[in-house]
Structures are given as C-alpha cells and as structure tokens.
mmCIF file of C-alpha atoms in Angstrom:
data_model
loop_
_atom_site.group_PDB
_atom_site.id
_atom_site.type_symbol
_atom_site.label_atom_id
_atom_site.label_comp_id
_atom_site.label_asym_id
_atom_site.label_seq_id
_atom_site.Cartn_x
_atom_site.Cartn_y
_atom_site.Cartn_z
ATOM 1 C CA MET A 18 -14.135 -22.507 -68.686
ATOM 2 C CA VAL A 19 -13.648 -18.909 -67.514
ATOM 3 C CA SER A 20 -10.174 -18.018 -66.216
ATOM 4 C CA ASN A 21 -9.492 -16.638 -62.823
ATOM 5 C CA LYS A 22 -8.048 -13.371 -64.308
ATOM 6 C CA ARG A 23 -11.258 -12.703 -66.178
ATOM 7 C CA ILE A 24 -13.318 -13.294 -62.949
ATOM 8 C CA LEU A 25 -11.105 -10.874 -61.087
ATOM 9 C CA LEU A 26 -11.486 -8.330 -63.828
ATOM 10 C CA PHE A 27 -15.184 -8.727 -63.866
ATOM 11 C CA LEU A 28 -15.284 -8.303 -59.949
ATOM 12 C CA ILE A 29 -13.065 -5.063 -60.320
ATOM 13 C CA VAL A 30 -15.459 -3.702 -62.891
ATOM 14 C CA ILE A 31 -18.402 -4.321 -60.731
ATOM 15 C CA LEU A 32 -16.828 -2.715 -57.555
ATOM 16 C CA VAL A 33 -15.798 0.322 -59.604
ATOM 17 C CA ILE A 34 -19.294 0.677 -60.937
ATOM 18 C CA LEU A 35 -20.725 0.231 -57.528
ATOM 19 C CA GLY A 36 -18.423 2.594 -55.706
ATOM 20 C CA PHE A 37 -17.651 5.379 -58.218
ATOM 21 C CA GLY A 38 -20.313 4.637 -60.961
ATOM 22 C CA SER A 39 -22.344 7.767 -60.263
ATOM 23 C CA TRP A 40 -19.370 9.981 -60.001
ATOM 24 C CA LEU A 41 -17.759 8.705 -63.159
ATOM 25 C CA ILE A 42 -20.951 8.398 -65.375
ATOM 26 C CA PHE A 43 -23.118 11.318 -64.243
ATOM 27 C CA GLY A 44 -20.579 13.657 -62.686
ATOM 28 C CA LEU A 45 -22.138 13.543 -59.172
ATOM 29 C CA PRO A 46 -19.719 13.959 -56.203
ATOM 30 C CA HIS A 47 -18.168 10.908 -54.864
ATOM 31 C CA LYS A 48 -19.161 10.299 -51.301
ATOM 32 C CA ASN A 49 -15.808 11.198 -49.883
ATOM 33 C CA SER A 50 -15.686 14.545 -51.640
ATOM 34 C CA LEU A 51 -17.947 16.011 -48.990
ATOM 35 C CA PRO A 52 -18.516 15.004 -45.254
ATOM 36 C CA GLU A 53 -20.345 11.713 -44.795
ATOM 37 C CA SER A 54 -24.337 12.400 -44.955
ATOM 38 C CA ASN A 55 -27.298 12.034 -46.904
ATOM 39 C CA LEU A 56 -26.242 14.616 -49.375
ATOM 40 C CA SER A 57 -28.790 16.308 -51.245
ATOM 41 C CA ILE A 58 -28.565 16.484 -54.947
ATOM 42 C CA THR A 59 -31.293 19.326 -54.971
ATOM 43 C CA MET A 60 -29.648 21.977 -52.814
ATOM 44 C CA LYS A 61 -27.675 24.447 -54.787
ATOM 45 C CA ILE A 62 -25.500 27.325 -54.456
ATOM 46 C CA LEU A 63 -25.409 29.842 -57.447
ATOM 47 C CA SER A 64 -24.327 33.396 -58.193
ATOM 48 C CA THR A 65 -25.881 36.072 -60.545
ATOM 49 C CA ALA A 66 -22.213 37.305 -60.935
ATOM 50 C CA PHE A 67 -20.873 34.066 -62.687
ATOM 51 C CA GLN A 68 -21.968 30.588 -63.828
ATOM 52 C CA ASN A 69 -20.573 27.446 -62.236
ATOM 53 C CA ASN A 70 -17.184 26.640 -63.592
ATOM 54 C CA ASN A 71 -16.782 30.204 -65.208
ATOM 55 C CA LEU A 72 -14.703 33.134 -64.385
ATOM 56 C CA ILE A 73 -15.375 35.333 -61.454
ATOM 57 C CA PRO A 74 -15.576 38.902 -62.454
ATOM 58 C CA ALA A 75 -12.370 40.862 -61.194
ATOM 59 C CA LYS A 76 -14.691 43.176 -59.096
ATOM 60 C CA TYR A 77 -14.873 40.219 -56.586
ATOM 61 C CA THR A 78 -11.056 39.753 -56.524
ATOM 62 C CA CYS A 79 -8.076 41.428 -55.011
ATOM 63 C CA ASP A 80 -7.636 43.065 -58.484
ATOM 64 C CA GLY A 81 -11.003 44.646 -57.976
ATOM 65 C CA LYS A 82 -13.164 45.790 -54.836
ATOM 66 C CA ASN A 83 -12.284 42.431 -53.127
ATOM 67 C CA ILE A 84 -15.847 41.985 -51.906
ATOM 68 C CA ASN A 85 -17.942 38.790 -51.776
ATOM 69 C CA PRO A 86 -19.998 38.054 -54.878
ATOM 70 C CA PRO A 87 -23.887 37.664 -54.489
ATOM 71 C CA LEU A 88 -24.889 34.103 -53.707
ATOM 72 C CA GLN A 89 -28.128 32.457 -54.259
ATOM 73 C CA ILE A 90 -29.290 29.521 -52.049
ATOM 74 C CA ILE A 91 -31.894 26.911 -53.443
ATOM 75 C CA ASP A 92 -33.693 23.975 -51.958
ATOM 76 C CA VAL A 93 -32.177 23.833 -48.454
ATOM 77 C CA PRO A 94 -33.676 20.732 -46.621
ATOM 78 C CA GLU A 95 -36.488 21.532 -44.315
ATOM 79 C CA ASN A 96 -34.722 19.865 -41.228
ATOM 80 C CA SER A 97 -31.799 22.128 -41.421
ATOM 81 C CA LYS A 98 -30.923 24.216 -38.341
ATOM 82 C CA SER A 99 -28.236 26.367 -39.949
ATOM 83 C CA LEU A 100 -26.134 26.795 -42.869
ATOM 84 C CA ALA A 101 -22.278 27.123 -43.241
ATOM 85 C CA LEU A 102 -20.190 28.395 -46.155
ATOM 86 C CA ILE A 103 -16.512 27.663 -47.052
ATOM 87 C CA MET A 104 -14.690 29.448 -49.977
ATOM 88 C CA ASP A 105 -11.320 27.994 -50.731
ATOM 89 C CA ASP A 106 -8.675 27.414 -53.392
ATOM 90 C CA PRO A 107 -7.413 23.972 -53.761
ATOM 91 C CA ASP A 108 -4.989 25.139 -56.433
ATOM 92 C CA SER A 109 -2.861 27.174 -54.239
ATOM 93 C CA PRO A 110 0.833 26.039 -54.247
ATOM 94 C CA ILE A 111 1.094 25.876 -50.631
ATOM 95 C CA GLY A 112 -2.044 23.871 -50.124
ATOM 96 C CA THR A 113 -5.796 24.677 -49.872
ATOM 97 C CA TRP A 114 -6.132 28.305 -49.178
ATOM 98 C CA LEU A 115 -9.121 29.515 -47.099
ATOM 99 C CA HIS A 116 -10.758 32.871 -48.631
ATOM 100 C CA TRP A 117 -13.913 32.801 -46.425
ATOM 101 C CA SER A 118 -15.804 30.896 -43.911
ATOM 102 C CA LEU A 119 -19.221 31.797 -42.620
ATOM 103 C CA TRP A 120 -21.622 30.035 -40.424
ATOM 104 C CA ASN A 121 -24.759 30.428 -38.268
ATOM 105 C CA ILE A 122 -26.585 31.360 -41.502
ATOM 106 C CA ASP A 123 -30.315 31.108 -41.066
ATOM 107 C CA PRO A 124 -31.614 28.089 -43.238
ATOM 108 C CA GLN A 125 -34.368 30.401 -44.566
ATOM 109 C CA THR A 126 -31.668 32.649 -46.258
ATOM 110 C CA LYS A 127 -32.189 32.651 -50.006
ATOM 111 C CA ILE A 128 -29.662 35.322 -50.935
ATOM 112 C CA ILE A 129 -26.189 36.389 -49.573
ATOM 113 C CA LYS A 130 -26.055 39.824 -51.029
ATOM 114 C CA GLU A 131 -22.870 41.350 -52.545
ATOM 115 C CA ASN A 132 -20.383 42.697 -50.025
ATOM 116 C CA SER A 133 -22.493 41.501 -47.113
ATOM 117 C CA VAL A 134 -22.978 38.999 -44.444
ATOM 118 C CA PRO A 135 -26.317 37.621 -43.390
ATOM 119 C CA GLN A 136 -27.691 38.857 -40.136
ATOM 120 C CA ASN A 137 -26.315 36.879 -37.091
ATOM 121 C CA ALA A 138 -23.892 34.979 -39.190
ATOM 122 C CA ARG A 139 -20.275 34.632 -37.863
ATOM 123 C CA GLN A 140 -17.029 34.702 -40.047
ATOM 124 C CA GLY A 141 -13.776 32.905 -39.367
ATOM 125 C CA ILE A 142 -10.122 33.806 -39.810
ATOM 126 C CA THR A 143 -8.876 33.119 -43.216
ATOM 127 C CA ASN A 144 -5.357 32.368 -44.645
ATOM 128 C CA PHE A 145 -5.015 36.079 -45.088
ATOM 129 C CA GLY A 146 -4.829 36.419 -41.395
ATOM 130 C CA HIS A 147 -7.969 38.352 -41.087
ATOM 131 C CA ILE A 148 -11.675 37.738 -40.410
ATOM 132 C CA GLY A 149 -14.112 37.956 -43.352
ATOM 133 C CA TYR A 150 -13.901 37.549 -47.120
ATOM 134 C CA GLY A 151 -10.690 37.772 -49.068
ATOM 135 C CA GLY A 152 -11.144 37.479 -52.747
ATOM 136 C CA PRO A 153 -9.227 35.406 -55.371
ATOM 137 C CA CYS A 154 -5.759 36.660 -55.697
ATOM 138 C CA PRO A 155 -3.666 33.864 -57.428
ATOM 139 C CA GLY A 156 -0.024 34.172 -58.102
ATOM 140 C CA SER A 157 -0.107 32.614 -61.443
ATOM 141 C CA GLY A 158 -2.175 30.216 -63.452
ATOM 142 C CA LEU A 159 -6.023 29.422 -63.551
ATOM 143 C CA HIS A 160 -7.302 28.631 -60.056
ATOM 144 C CA HIS A 161 -10.504 27.159 -59.070
ATOM 145 C CA TYR A 162 -12.532 28.740 -56.178
ATOM 146 C CA HIS A 163 -14.992 26.692 -54.415
ATOM 147 C CA PHE A 164 -17.913 28.202 -52.689
ATOM 148 C CA LYS A 165 -19.109 25.000 -50.481
ATOM 149 C CA LEU A 166 -22.536 25.396 -48.806
ATOM 150 C CA TYR A 167 -23.533 22.896 -45.994
ATOM 151 C CA ALA A 168 -27.070 22.536 -44.437
ATOM 152 C CA LEU A 169 -26.410 21.493 -40.803
ATOM 153 C CA SER A 170 -28.498 19.630 -38.242
ATOM 154 C CA ALA A 171 -27.413 21.998 -35.364
ATOM 155 C CA ILE A 172 -26.220 25.465 -34.840
ATOM 156 C CA PRO A 173 -22.432 25.736 -34.455
ATOM 157 C CA ASP A 174 -21.409 27.442 -30.988
ATOM 158 C CA LEU A 175 -18.259 28.937 -32.424
ATOM 159 C CA SER A 176 -17.059 32.536 -31.853
ATOM 160 C CA GLU A 177 -16.386 35.110 -34.660
ATOM 161 C CA GLY A 178 -12.860 34.381 -35.732
ATOM 162 C CA ALA A 179 -12.946 30.671 -35.350
ATOM 163 C CA THR A 180 -10.716 28.497 -37.340
ATOM 164 C CA LEU A 181 -11.424 26.483 -40.298
ATOM 165 C CA GLY A 182 -10.422 23.354 -38.138
ATOM 166 C CA GLU A 183 -13.031 24.246 -35.595
ATOM 167 C CA LEU A 184 -15.669 24.799 -38.245
ATOM 168 C CA GLN A 185 -14.799 21.768 -40.161
ATOM 169 C CA ASN A 186 -14.991 19.429 -37.220
ATOM 170 C CA PHE A 187 -18.675 20.607 -36.685
ATOM 171 C CA ILE A 188 -19.504 20.373 -40.327
ATOM 172 C CA ASN A 189 -18.229 16.878 -40.504
ATOM 173 C CA SER A 190 -20.508 15.613 -37.779
ATOM 174 C CA HIS A 191 -23.677 17.625 -38.564
ATOM 175 C CA THR A 192 -24.041 17.836 -42.400
ATOM 176 C CA ILE A 193 -27.363 17.047 -43.851
ATOM 177 C CA ALA A 194 -26.762 18.259 -47.312
ATOM 178 C CA ALA A 195 -23.965 20.038 -49.335
ATOM 179 C CA ALA A 196 -23.662 22.102 -52.563
ATOM 180 C CA ASP A 197 -20.576 23.562 -54.420
ATOM 181 C CA LEU A 198 -20.256 26.397 -56.757
ATOM 182 C CA VAL A 199 -16.894 26.628 -58.553
ATOM 183 C CA GLY A 200 -15.685 30.139 -59.943
ATOM 184 C CA LEU A 201 -12.451 30.493 -61.901
ATOM 185 C CA TYR A 202 -9.898 33.233 -61.914
ATOM 186 C CA SER A 203 -6.547 33.997 -63.292
ATOM 187 C CA ARG A 204 -4.393 37.058 -63.232
ATOM 188 C CA GLN A 205 -2.840 36.464 -66.646
#
C-alpha cells in the first residue's frame, strides 16, 4: 500500500517536470521569463563584439566610447511586422536599470551596426534620463546586461522618447518570438 505522502510527493515531482522541466533540464526560458506567446527557440540575437554570458568590451561602456555594440539578428519569424529591443541591467541595486529601448525595427534587419540605429527605428528614454543608448556603468560588482529582442505582430505607434512602460505594454500583447543576449561587465 502506497502512503499518501508518497503519492503527494510523486504528484509534486510530475508538476515540476511539466511546469519547469524544460527550463531546469535544458536551460530553456520558463514561460514567465518573457511575455506570453509562442516563443521561438530559433530566433537569436548575437554580437560580434562579445559572446553570450561573456564580458562586454569597455568600448561599449561608460568607461569607453559609450556606443552600442554591433548586434546580429537571426531567424526572425516570417509573420513579424516589426522588432523591438530592450537592453537592461537587472543587477542594479535600485532595481532593473534601462540602458536602451528601440522599436519599429524592420523585421528584415539582420545587423544593428556599432554606434547606430536602424533606419526608421525609434528610441525611448532610459534611466539615465536621455533618449538613446547608455552603456554599462555599474557602481560595483559584476552585472548582467540583457539585450532582449522581440518579434512583434504589429508596429508600435509610439513616439520617440516613449517610456519603457509604454513599450512594454505593446510588447506584452504583440510578441511572436523573443531572444536574449547577455553581456557581463564589471568596473573592478
């Protein structure tokens, strides 16, 4: 006879495997880590300046030229109407710090060049209080900078200088696919 505790433990294990199994076993994003959608595991965002989970060169930080790194976009879903990009630092001691927001990127875009913004794309206001890119500039410790790319089912009708909240509301209801590139930086 199987005890009730063993049955309960078995059910919990099954729920964990069903709910979080792919994330725990394969390192895939949990469904709540990005907006609800049919997330693509093939769409990617890369950089020729640094590898995922490796150091961002100082050139792209406040200790260097403070310009955006080159980014490469791969396998955008065919039904995408536009792309959006958010760069943030969740390790900031005062909460996630917005370094860059960019939207209305043509879904045919393959490269965002160093120190540039794609034609017709718009930029939002950052936590630095200005529009455009603001590079890594941590006070202390190693920080993780996420370059989050979203393939969208519509084109945001947001003005230059829009807030992250305005962009995030649009992203949350129009995301087809998402990808994340993480760069590291420390001033130690």
